[in-house]
Amino acid sequence: MFDALVRFVREQYRTEDFIPLHAPVFKGQESGYVQETIASTFVSSVGAFVDRFEKDAAAYTGAARAVATVNGTAALHAALLLAGVQRDELVITQALTFVATCNAIAYCGAQPVFVDVDRHTLGMSPASLEAWLQAHARLDADGNCRSKDGDRRIAACLPMHTFGHPADLDGLVSVCERWNLPLVEDAAESLGSLYRGKHTGSFGLLGTLSFNGNKIITTGGGGMILTNEALGARAKHLTTTAKRPHPFEYVHDEVGFNYRLPNLNAALGCAQLEQLEHFIASKRELASRYAAHLEGSELIFVQEPEHCRSNYWLNAVICPSREQRDFLLQVSNAADVMTRPIWQLMCDLPAYAHCPRDGLEQSRWLADRIVNLPSSVLPEHLS
Ligand SMILES: *Cc1c(COP(=O)(O)O)cnc(C)c1O
């Protein structure tokens, strides 16, 4: 059974060599644009490609403003600060995520609260969010959402669009509105994924993207904050050392961050963004082949949720049991076809073991069973 899957993957990539989980593709203007930055000498914190990359990303996602950052974690950290998250406050997120989501909360001095995900979206469950809030939160006289025990402010809700599959955004938006919670979307994995035709990352007050080397497009390292005009201006200020415009003086009006994306990386990003729809088409084709191949087997292929277009950044299957998961990982990796389990739940990591949580039944069920399969752009779509 798993041997057949390994053979199937090899047929798609037409090679007997090692097959990675996700390889970047540089078949567009990457070299040309990067050469341009070198020729101009503007490789660092100022340059035309940063402005262009931000404009292109805003146009692509439909966000009013897009602000480029040095990586996705920095984008998340700044986004949470801009949403008003402060020391000792709580931020509700999911336990089934990459560690960067929680780290960004911790950088603010705040603490994550883990609520369960939905099995069919792999993203935060609006019902679990509502249930946790009903049991543990109240709205104070000023309309702030606060915890009943400890009276800590609950400053934001931070769901994540797992592997590029949009979470139930209608549900999450409505719970967050009811509880006066700023919604910040970790859309690091979901560039190009749409929910009811609208781009993920553009539903909340702020959303963030990542352009790390393993993401659907890459700038080497990089990230982006998506938001409205006013917060976009604040985001630019905060991520560029909080420097006030002045002909020559160094005036910094708050503790800012050096989180800006270098022009060299932005050049790569502009070239990658031009190819994004092409990459998504290839990955969706691969996903439909996986789905067809696995139809009727014991592995459940994770498909895009209703009313969504997923970018299928990483393809995933749900195994019947933890034992079968381990067996699939062993057989495929031994055959030089790279597969990986989903992340350990955040509440099982030492840094986050003490954080509040609900029962996390679906999160634990999925963490025991999910395996990611090779998901790079198909060789016939490379030219
Ligand atoms: C990749 C990723 C990030 C950001 O990662 P960086 O490497 O800092 O760009 C954040 N959250 C999730 C869920 C991710 O997958």
CSV table of C-alpha atoms and ligand atoms in Angstrom, one decimal:
chain,number,residue,atom,x,y,z
A,1,MET,CA,0.0,0.0,0.0
A,2,PHE,CA,2.6,2.6,1.1
A,3,ASP,CA,5.0,1.2,-1.6
A,4,ALA,CA,2.4,2.0,-4.2
A,5,LEU,CA,2.2,5.6,-2.8
A,6,VAL,CA,6.0,6.0,-3.0
A,7,ARG,CA,6.0,4.7,-6.6
A,8,PHE,CA,3.2,7.1,-7.4
A,9,VAL,CA,5.2,10.1,-6.0
A,10,ARG,CA,8.2,9.0,-8.1
A,11,GLU,CA,6.1,8.8,-11.2
A,12,GLN,CA,4.9,12.4,-10.7
A,13,TYR,CA,8.4,13.8,-10.2
A,14,ARG,CA,10.0,11.4,-12.8
A,15,THR,CA,13.1,10.8,-10.9
A,16,GLU,CA,14.9,8.0,-8.9
A,17,ASP,CA,16.8,10.7,-6.9
A,18,PHE,CA,15.8,12.1,-3.5
A,19,ILE,CA,12.4,13.8,-3.6
A,20,PRO,CA,12.1,16.8,-1.1
A,21,LEU,CA,8.9,17.9,0.6
A,22,HIS,CA,9.0,21.3,-1.1
A,23,ALA,CA,11.6,22.7,-3.4
A,24,PRO,CA,11.7,26.4,-4.5
A,25,VAL,CA,11.5,27.2,-8.2
A,26,PHE,CA,13.4,30.1,-9.8
A,27,LYS,CA,12.4,30.0,-13.5
A,28,GLY,CA,11.3,33.6,-13.9
A,29,GLN,CA,13.1,37.0,-13.6
A,30,GLU,CA,14.9,36.2,-10.3
A,31,SER,CA,18.4,36.5,-11.6
A,32,GLY,CA,17.7,39.6,-13.6
A,33,TYR,CA,16.0,41.5,-10.7
A,34,VAL,CA,18.7,40.5,-8.2
A,35,GLN,CA,21.4,41.6,-10.6
A,36,GLU,CA,19.6,44.9,-10.9
A,37,THR,CA,19.8,45.5,-7.2
A,38,ILE,CA,23.6,44.7,-7.2
A,39,ALA,CA,24.2,47.0,-10.2
A,40,SER,CA,22.3,49.8,-8.4
A,41,THR,CA,24.2,49.2,-5.1
A,42,PHE,CA,20.8,49.4,-3.3
A,43,VAL,CA,20.8,45.9,-1.9
A,44,SER,CA,19.8,46.8,1.7
A,45,SER,CA,17.1,48.7,3.5
A,46,VAL,CA,16.2,51.1,0.7
A,47,GLY,CA,15.4,50.4,-2.8
A,48,ALA,CA,12.7,50.2,-5.6
A,49,PHE,CA,12.0,46.5,-5.2
A,50,VAL,CA,10.8,46.8,-1.6
A,51,ASP,CA,8.2,49.4,-2.7
A,52,ARG,CA,7.2,47.3,-5.7
A,53,PHE,CA,7.0,44.1,-3.8
A,54,GLU,CA,4.7,45.7,-1.2
A,55,LYS,CA,2.5,47.2,-4.0
A,56,ASP,CA,2.3,43.9,-5.9
A,57,ALA,CA,1.5,42.0,-2.7
A,58,ALA,CA,-1.3,44.4,-1.8
A,59,ALA,CA,-2.7,44.3,-5.3
A,60,TYR,CA,-2.6,40.4,-5.3
A,61,THR,CA,-4.2,40.0,-1.9
A,62,GLY,CA,-6.6,42.9,-2.0
A,63,ALA,CA,-5.2,44.3,1.2
A,64,ALA,CA,-5.1,48.2,1.5
A,65,ARG,CA,-1.5,48.0,2.7
A,66,ALA,CA,1.2,45.4,2.6
A,67,VAL,CA,4.4,46.0,4.6
A,68,ALA,CA,7.4,43.8,3.9
A,69,THR,CA,9.4,42.4,6.8
A,70,VAL,CA,12.6,40.4,7.4
A,71,ASN,CA,10.7,37.1,8.0
A,72,GLY,CA,7.2,35.9,8.8
A,73,THR,CA,7.8,35.7,12.6
A,74,ALA,CA,8.8,39.3,12.7
A,75,ALA,CA,5.6,40.2,10.7
A,76,LEU,CA,3.5,38.3,13.3
A,77,HIS,CA,5.3,40.0,16.2
A,78,ALA,CA,4.8,43.5,14.8
A,79,ALA,CA,1.1,42.6,13.8
A,80,LEU,CA,0.3,41.6,17.4
A,81,LEU,CA,1.9,44.7,18.8
A,82,LEU,CA,-0.1,46.8,16.3
A,83,ALA,CA,-3.3,45.0,17.3
A,84,GLY,CA,-2.6,46.2,20.8
A,85,VAL,CA,-1.2,43.1,22.5
A,86,GLN,CA,0.7,44.0,25.7
A,87,ARG,CA,2.7,42.2,28.3
A,88,ASP,CA,0.8,39.7,30.5
A,89,GLU,CA,-2.2,39.7,28.3
A,90,LEU,CA,-3.7,36.6,26.6
A,91,VAL,CA,-3.9,35.8,22.9
A,92,ILE,CA,-6.1,32.9,21.7
A,93,THR,CA,-4.5,30.6,19.1
A,94,GLN,CA,-4.4,27.0,18.0
A,95,ALA,CA,-2.1,24.3,19.5
A,96,LEU,CA,-1.9,22.7,16.0
A,97,THR,CA,0.5,25.2,14.4
A,98,PHE,CA,4.1,25.9,13.7
A,99,VAL,CA,6.0,27.2,16.7
A,100,ALA,CA,6.5,30.7,15.2
A,101,THR,CA,2.8,31.5,15.9
A,102,CYS,CA,3.3,31.0,19.6
A,103,ASN,CA,6.8,32.6,19.7
A,104,ALA,CA,5.4,35.8,18.3
A,105,ILE,CA,2.9,35.9,21.1
A,106,ALA,CA,5.7,35.3,23.6
A,107,TYR,CA,7.8,38.1,22.1
A,108,CYS,CA,5.0,40.5,23.1
A,109,GLY,CA,5.3,39.2,26.7
A,110,ALA,CA,1.8,37.7,26.3
A,111,GLN,CA,0.6,34.2,26.8
A,112,PRO,CA,-1.1,31.9,24.3
A,113,VAL,CA,-4.4,30.2,25.0
A,114,PHE,CA,-4.9,27.0,22.9
A,115,VAL,CA,-8.4,26.2,21.5
A,116,ASP,CA,-9.2,23.2,19.3
A,117,VAL,CA,-9.2,23.0,15.5
A,118,ASP,CA,-11.9,21.7,13.1
A,119,ARG,CA,-11.0,18.3,11.6
A,120,HIS,CA,-12.0,19.3,8.0
A,121,THR,CA,-10.2,22.7,7.9
A,122,LEU,CA,-7.2,21.9,10.2
A,123,GLY,CA,-7.8,25.5,11.4
A,124,MET,CA,-9.2,27.1,14.6
A,125,SER,CA,-12.8,25.9,15.3
A,126,PRO,CA,-15.3,28.8,15.8
A,127,ALA,CA,-17.4,26.5,18.0
A,128,SER,CA,-14.4,25.7,20.3
A,129,LEU,CA,-13.4,29.4,20.4
A,130,GLU,CA,-17.0,30.4,21.4
A,131,ALA,CA,-17.1,27.6,24.0
A,132,TRP,CA,-13.8,28.6,25.6
A,133,LEU,CA,-14.9,32.3,25.7
A,134,GLN,CA,-18.3,31.4,27.2
A,135,ALA,CA,-16.6,29.4,30.0
A,136,HIS,CA,-13.6,31.6,30.7
A,137,ALA,CA,-14.2,35.1,29.5
A,138,ARG,CA,-16.4,38.2,30.1
A,139,LEU,CA,-16.8,41.6,28.5
A,140,ASP,CA,-16.0,44.4,31.0
A,141,ALA,CA,-17.7,47.8,31.2
A,142,ASP,CA,-15.2,49.2,28.6
A,143,GLY,CA,-16.0,46.4,26.2
A,144,ASN,CA,-12.7,44.7,26.8
A,145,CYS,CA,-12.6,40.9,26.7
A,146,ARG,CA,-11.1,39.6,30.0
A,147,SER,CA,-10.5,36.3,31.6
A,148,LYS,CA,-12.8,35.4,34.5
A,149,ASP,CA,-10.1,34.0,36.6
A,150,GLY,CA,-7.1,36.4,36.9
A,151,ASP,CA,-8.9,39.2,35.1
A,152,ARG,CA,-6.3,39.3,32.3
A,153,ARG,CA,-7.2,41.1,29.1
A,154,ILE,CA,-7.7,38.8,26.1
A,155,ALA,CA,-6.0,41.0,23.5
A,156,ALA,CA,-6.4,39.1,20.2
A,157,CYS,CA,-7.4,35.9,18.4
A,158,LEU,CA,-4.7,34.4,16.1
A,159,PRO,CA,-5.9,31.5,13.9
A,160,MET,CA,-3.6,29.9,11.3
A,161,HIS,CA,-4.5,28.6,7.8
A,162,THR,CA,-2.9,25.2,8.0
A,163,PHE,CA,-1.0,24.0,4.9
A,164,GLY,CA,-2.8,26.6,2.9
A,165,HIS,CA,-6.4,25.5,3.8
A,166,PRO,CA,-8.5,28.4,4.9
A,167,ALA,CA,-10.0,28.2,8.4
A,168,ASP,CA,-13.7,28.9,8.8
A,169,LEU,CA,-13.4,32.6,8.5
A,170,ASP,CA,-17.1,33.5,8.6
A,171,GLY,CA,-17.4,31.7,11.9
A,172,LEU,CA,-14.2,33.1,13.4
A,173,VAL,CA,-15.0,36.7,12.3
A,174,SER,CA,-18.4,36.5,13.9
A,175,VAL,CA,-17.2,35.1,17.2
A,176,CYS,CA,-14.4,37.7,17.3
A,177,GLU,CA,-16.9,40.5,16.6
A,178,ARG,CA,-19.2,39.3,19.4
A,179,TRP,CA,-16.3,39.2,21.9
A,180,ASN,CA,-14.7,42.4,20.7
A,181,LEU,CA,-11.5,40.5,19.9
A,182,PRO,CA,-9.1,41.8,17.2
A,183,LEU,CA,-8.6,39.1,14.6
A,184,VAL,CA,-5.0,38.6,13.4
A,185,GLU,CA,-4.6,35.8,10.7
A,186,ASP,CA,-1.3,33.8,10.5
A,187,ALA,CA,-1.5,33.4,6.7
A,188,ALA,CA,2.2,32.3,6.4
A,189,GLU,CA,1.2,29.1,4.6
A,190,SER,CA,-1.8,30.4,2.6
A,191,LEU,CA,-0.6,32.9,0.1
A,192,GLY,CA,-3.0,32.5,-2.9
A,193,SER,CA,-5.7,30.7,-0.8
A,194,LEU,CA,-9.1,32.2,-1.0
A,195,TYR,CA,-12.2,32.0,1.3
A,196,ARG,CA,-15.4,32.9,-0.6
A,197,GLY,CA,-13.2,34.5,-3.3
A,198,LYS,CA,-11.4,36.8,-0.8
A,199,HIS,CA,-7.7,36.4,0.1
A,200,THR,CA,-6.8,34.8,3.5
A,201,GLY,CA,-5.0,37.3,5.7
A,202,SER,CA,-7.4,40.1,4.6
A,203,PHE,CA,-10.3,39.2,6.9
A,204,GLY,CA,-8.9,40.3,10.2
A,205,LEU,CA,-7.5,43.6,11.4
A,206,LEU,CA,-4.1,42.3,10.3
A,207,GLY,CA,-2.8,39.3,8.5
A,208,THR,CA,0.8,38.0,7.9
A,209,LEU,CA,2.6,36.1,5.2
A,210,SER,CA,6.0,34.3,5.2
A,211,PHE,CA,8.4,34.0,2.3
A,212,ASN,CA,10.8,31.5,3.9
A,213,GLY,CA,12.5,29.0,1.6
A,214,ASN,CA,10.0,26.3,2.1
A,215,LYS,CA,6.9,28.4,1.5
A,216,ILE,CA,4.9,28.6,-1.8
A,217,ILE,CA,7.1,31.6,-2.9
A,218,THR,CA,10.3,32.7,-1.3
A,219,THR,CA,12.5,35.7,-0.8
A,220,GLY,CA,15.2,33.6,0.9
A,221,GLY,CA,13.8,34.9,4.1
A,222,GLY,CA,10.9,37.4,4.4
A,223,GLY,CA,7.4,38.2,5.5
A,224,MET,CA,4.6,40.7,5.0
A,225,ILE,CA,2.0,42.4,7.1
A,226,LEU,CA,-1.4,42.9,5.4
A,227,THR,CA,-3.7,45.5,6.9
A,228,ASN,CA,-5.6,48.8,6.5
A,229,GLU,CA,-4.1,52.2,5.6
A,230,ALA,CA,-3.7,53.5,9.1
A,231,LEU,CA,-2.2,50.4,10.6
A,232,GLY,CA,-0.1,50.0,7.5
A,233,ALA,CA,1.5,53.4,8.1
A,234,ARG,CA,2.1,52.4,11.7
A,235,ALA,CA,3.5,49.0,10.6
A,236,LYS,CA,6.0,50.6,8.3
A,237,HIS,CA,7.1,53.0,11.1
A,238,LEU,CA,7.4,50.3,13.7
A,239,THR,CA,9.4,47.9,11.5
A,240,THR,CA,11.8,50.6,10.2
A,241,THR,CA,13.3,51.7,13.6
A,242,ALA,CA,10.5,54.2,14.2
A,243,LYS,CA,12.4,56.9,12.4
A,244,ARG,CA,10.6,60.2,11.6
A,245,PRO,CA,11.2,61.6,8.2
A,246,HIS,CA,13.8,64.4,8.4
A,247,PRO,CA,16.4,65.8,5.9
A,248,PHE,CA,19.3,64.8,8.1
A,249,GLU,CA,18.5,64.3,11.8
A,250,TYR,CA,18.1,60.8,13.4
A,251,VAL,CA,14.7,61.2,15.1
A,252,HIS,CA,13.2,57.9,16.5
A,253,ASP,CA,10.0,58.5,18.4
A,254,GLU,CA,9.5,55.1,20.0
A,255,VAL,CA,11.2,51.7,20.5
A,256,GLY,CA,11.2,50.5,16.9
A,257,PHE,CA,12.4,47.3,15.2
A,258,ASN,CA,14.8,46.7,12.4
A,259,TYR,CA,12.4,44.3,10.8
A,260,ARG,CA,12.5,45.7,7.2
A,261,LEU,CA,13.1,43.4,4.2
A,262,PRO,CA,16.3,44.1,2.3
A,263,ASN,CA,15.9,45.2,-1.3
A,264,LEU,CA,17.9,42.1,-2.5
A,265,ASN,CA,15.3,39.8,-1.0
A,266,ALA,CA,12.4,42.0,-2.3
A,267,ALA,CA,13.9,41.6,-5.9
A,268,LEU,CA,13.6,37.8,-5.5
A,269,GLY,CA,10.0,38.3,-4.2
A,270,CYS,CA,8.9,40.4,-7.2
A,271,ALA,CA,10.0,37.7,-9.5
A,272,GLN,CA,8.4,34.9,-7.5
A,273,LEU,CA,5.1,36.7,-7.2
A,274,GLU,CA,4.9,36.9,-11.0
A,275,GLN,CA,4.9,33.1,-11.0
A,276,LEU,CA,2.6,32.4,-8.1
A,277,GLU,CA,-0.6,31.6,-10.0
A,278,HIS,CA,1.4,29.3,-12.2
A,279,PHE,CA,2.8,27.5,-9.1
A,280,ILE,CA,-0.7,27.2,-7.6
A,281,ALA,CA,-2.1,25.7,-10.8
A,282,SER,CA,0.6,23.1,-10.7
A,283,LYS,CA,0.1,22.3,-7.1
A,284,ARG,CA,-3.7,22.0,-7.5
A,285,GLU,CA,-3.1,19.6,-10.4
A,286,LEU,CA,-0.8,17.5,-8.2
A,287,ALA,CA,-3.4,17.6,-5.3
A,288,SER,CA,-6.1,16.3,-7.6
A,289,ARG,CA,-3.8,13.4,-8.7
A,290,TYR,CA,-3.1,12.5,-5.1
A,291,ALA,CA,-6.8,12.6,-4.3
A,292,ALA,CA,-7.5,10.3,-7.3
A,293,HIS,CA,-4.7,7.9,-6.4
A,294,LEU,CA,-5.8,7.7,-2.7
A,295,GLU,CA,-9.5,7.4,-3.4
A,296,GLY,CA,-10.9,4.3,-1.6
A,297,SER,CA,-7.6,3.7,0.3
A,298,GLU,CA,-7.1,3.8,4.0
A,299,LEU,CA,-5.4,7.2,3.8
A,300,ILE,CA,-7.7,10.3,3.7
A,301,PHE,CA,-6.4,13.0,1.5
A,302,VAL,CA,-7.0,16.5,3.0
A,303,GLN,CA,-9.0,18.5,0.5
A,304,GLU,CA,-9.8,22.2,0.3
A,305,PRO,CA,-12.8,23.2,2.5
A,306,GLU,CA,-16.1,24.3,1.0
A,307,HIS,CA,-16.2,27.8,-0.6
A,308,CYS,CA,-12.5,27.9,-0.7
A,309,ARG,CA,-9.6,27.8,-3.1
A,310,SER,CA,-6.6,26.3,-1.3
A,311,ASN,CA,-3.1,26.9,-2.6
A,312,TYR,CA,-2.2,23.3,-1.6
A,313,TRP,CA,1.1,24.5,-0.3
A,314,LEU,CA,1.8,21.1,1.5
A,315,ASN,CA,-0.3,18.1,0.6
A,316,ALA,CA,-1.4,16.1,3.6
A,317,VAL,CA,-3.0,12.7,4.4
A,318,ILE,CA,-4.7,11.5,7.5
A,319,CYS,CA,-3.5,8.0,8.5
A,320,PRO,CA,-5.8,5.5,10.3
A,321,SER,CA,-3.7,5.5,13.4
A,322,ARG,CA,-0.4,6.7,14.9
A,323,GLU,CA,1.2,3.4,14.1
A,324,GLN,CA,0.2,3.6,10.5
A,325,ARG,CA,1.5,7.2,10.5
A,326,ASP,CA,4.9,6.1,11.8
A,327,PHE,CA,5.0,3.2,9.2
A,328,LEU,CA,4.3,5.6,6.3
A,329,LEU,CA,7.0,8.0,7.5
A,330,GLN,CA,9.5,5.1,7.8
A,331,VAL,CA,8.7,3.5,4.4
A,332,SER,CA,8.7,6.8,2.4
A,333,ASN,CA,11.8,8.3,4.0
A,334,ALA,CA,13.7,5.1,3.7
A,335,ALA,CA,12.9,5.2,0.0
A,336,ASP,CA,14.3,8.7,-0.3
A,337,VAL,CA,10.8,10.2,-0.7
A,338,MET,CA,10.6,12.9,2.0
A,339,THR,CA,7.5,13.0,4.2
A,340,ARG,CA,7.0,14.6,7.6
A,341,PRO,CA,4.5,14.4,10.4
A,342,ILE,CA,2.6,17.5,11.4
A,343,TRP,CA,4.1,19.6,14.2
A,344,GLN,CA,3.9,18.5,17.8
A,345,LEU,CA,1.1,20.3,19.6
A,346,MET,CA,2.3,23.6,21.1
A,347,CYS,CA,1.0,22.7,24.5
A,348,ASP,CA,3.4,19.7,24.5
A,349,LEU,CA,6.5,21.9,24.0
A,350,PRO,CA,8.2,22.9,27.3
A,351,ALA,CA,7.9,26.7,26.6
A,352,TYR,CA,4.1,26.5,26.3
A,353,ALA,CA,3.2,23.5,28.5
A,354,HIS,CA,1.7,25.8,31.2
A,355,CYS,CA,-0.6,27.7,28.9
A,356,PRO,CA,-4.4,27.5,29.2
A,357,ARG,CA,-6.2,25.3,26.7
A,358,ASP,CA,-9.5,23.4,26.0
A,359,GLY,CA,-9.7,19.6,25.5
A,360,LEU,CA,-7.9,19.8,22.1
A,361,GLU,CA,-9.5,16.5,21.0
A,362,GLN,CA,-9.4,17.2,17.3
A,363,SER,CA,-5.9,18.7,17.5
A,364,ARG,CA,-4.6,15.6,19.2
A,365,TRP,CA,-6.4,13.2,16.9
A,366,LEU,CA,-4.9,15.0,13.8
A,367,ALA,CA,-1.4,15.4,15.4
A,368,ASP,CA,-1.4,11.6,15.7
A,369,ARG,CA,-2.3,11.0,12.1
A,370,ILE,CA,-1.2,13.7,9.6
A,371,VAL,CA,1.7,13.2,7.2
A,372,ASN,CA,2.8,15.7,4.6
A,373,LEU,CA,3.6,14.4,1.1
A,374,PRO,CA,6.0,15.9,-1.5
A,375,SER,CA,4.4,19.0,-2.9
A,376,SER,CA,6.8,20.8,-5.1
A,377,VAL,CA,5.7,22.2,-8.5
A,378,LEU,CA,5.5,19.4,-11.0
A,379,PRO,CA,8.5,18.9,-13.4
A,380,GLU,CA,6.3,19.4,-16.5
A,381,HIS,CA,5.3,22.9,-15.2
A,382,LEU,CA,8.9,24.0,-14.6
A,383,SER,CA,9.7,25.6,-17.9
B,1,LIG,C1,6.5,29.7,8.1
B,1,LIG,C2,5.6,30.1,9.2
B,1,LIG,C3,5.7,31.3,9.9
B,1,LIG,C4,6.8,32.3,9.7
B,1,LIG,O1,8.0,31.8,9.5
B,1,LIG,P1,9.3,32.5,9.1
B,1,LIG,O2,10.3,31.4,8.9
B,1,LIG,O3,9.7,33.4,10.3
B,1,LIG,O4,9.1,33.3,7.9
B,1,LIG,C5,4.7,31.5,10.8
B,1,LIG,N1,3.7,30.7,11.0
B,1,LIG,C6,3.5,29.6,10.3
B,1,LIG,C7,2.3,28.7,10.6
B,1,LIG,C8,4.5,29.2,9.4
B,1,LIG,O5,4.3,28.1,8.7
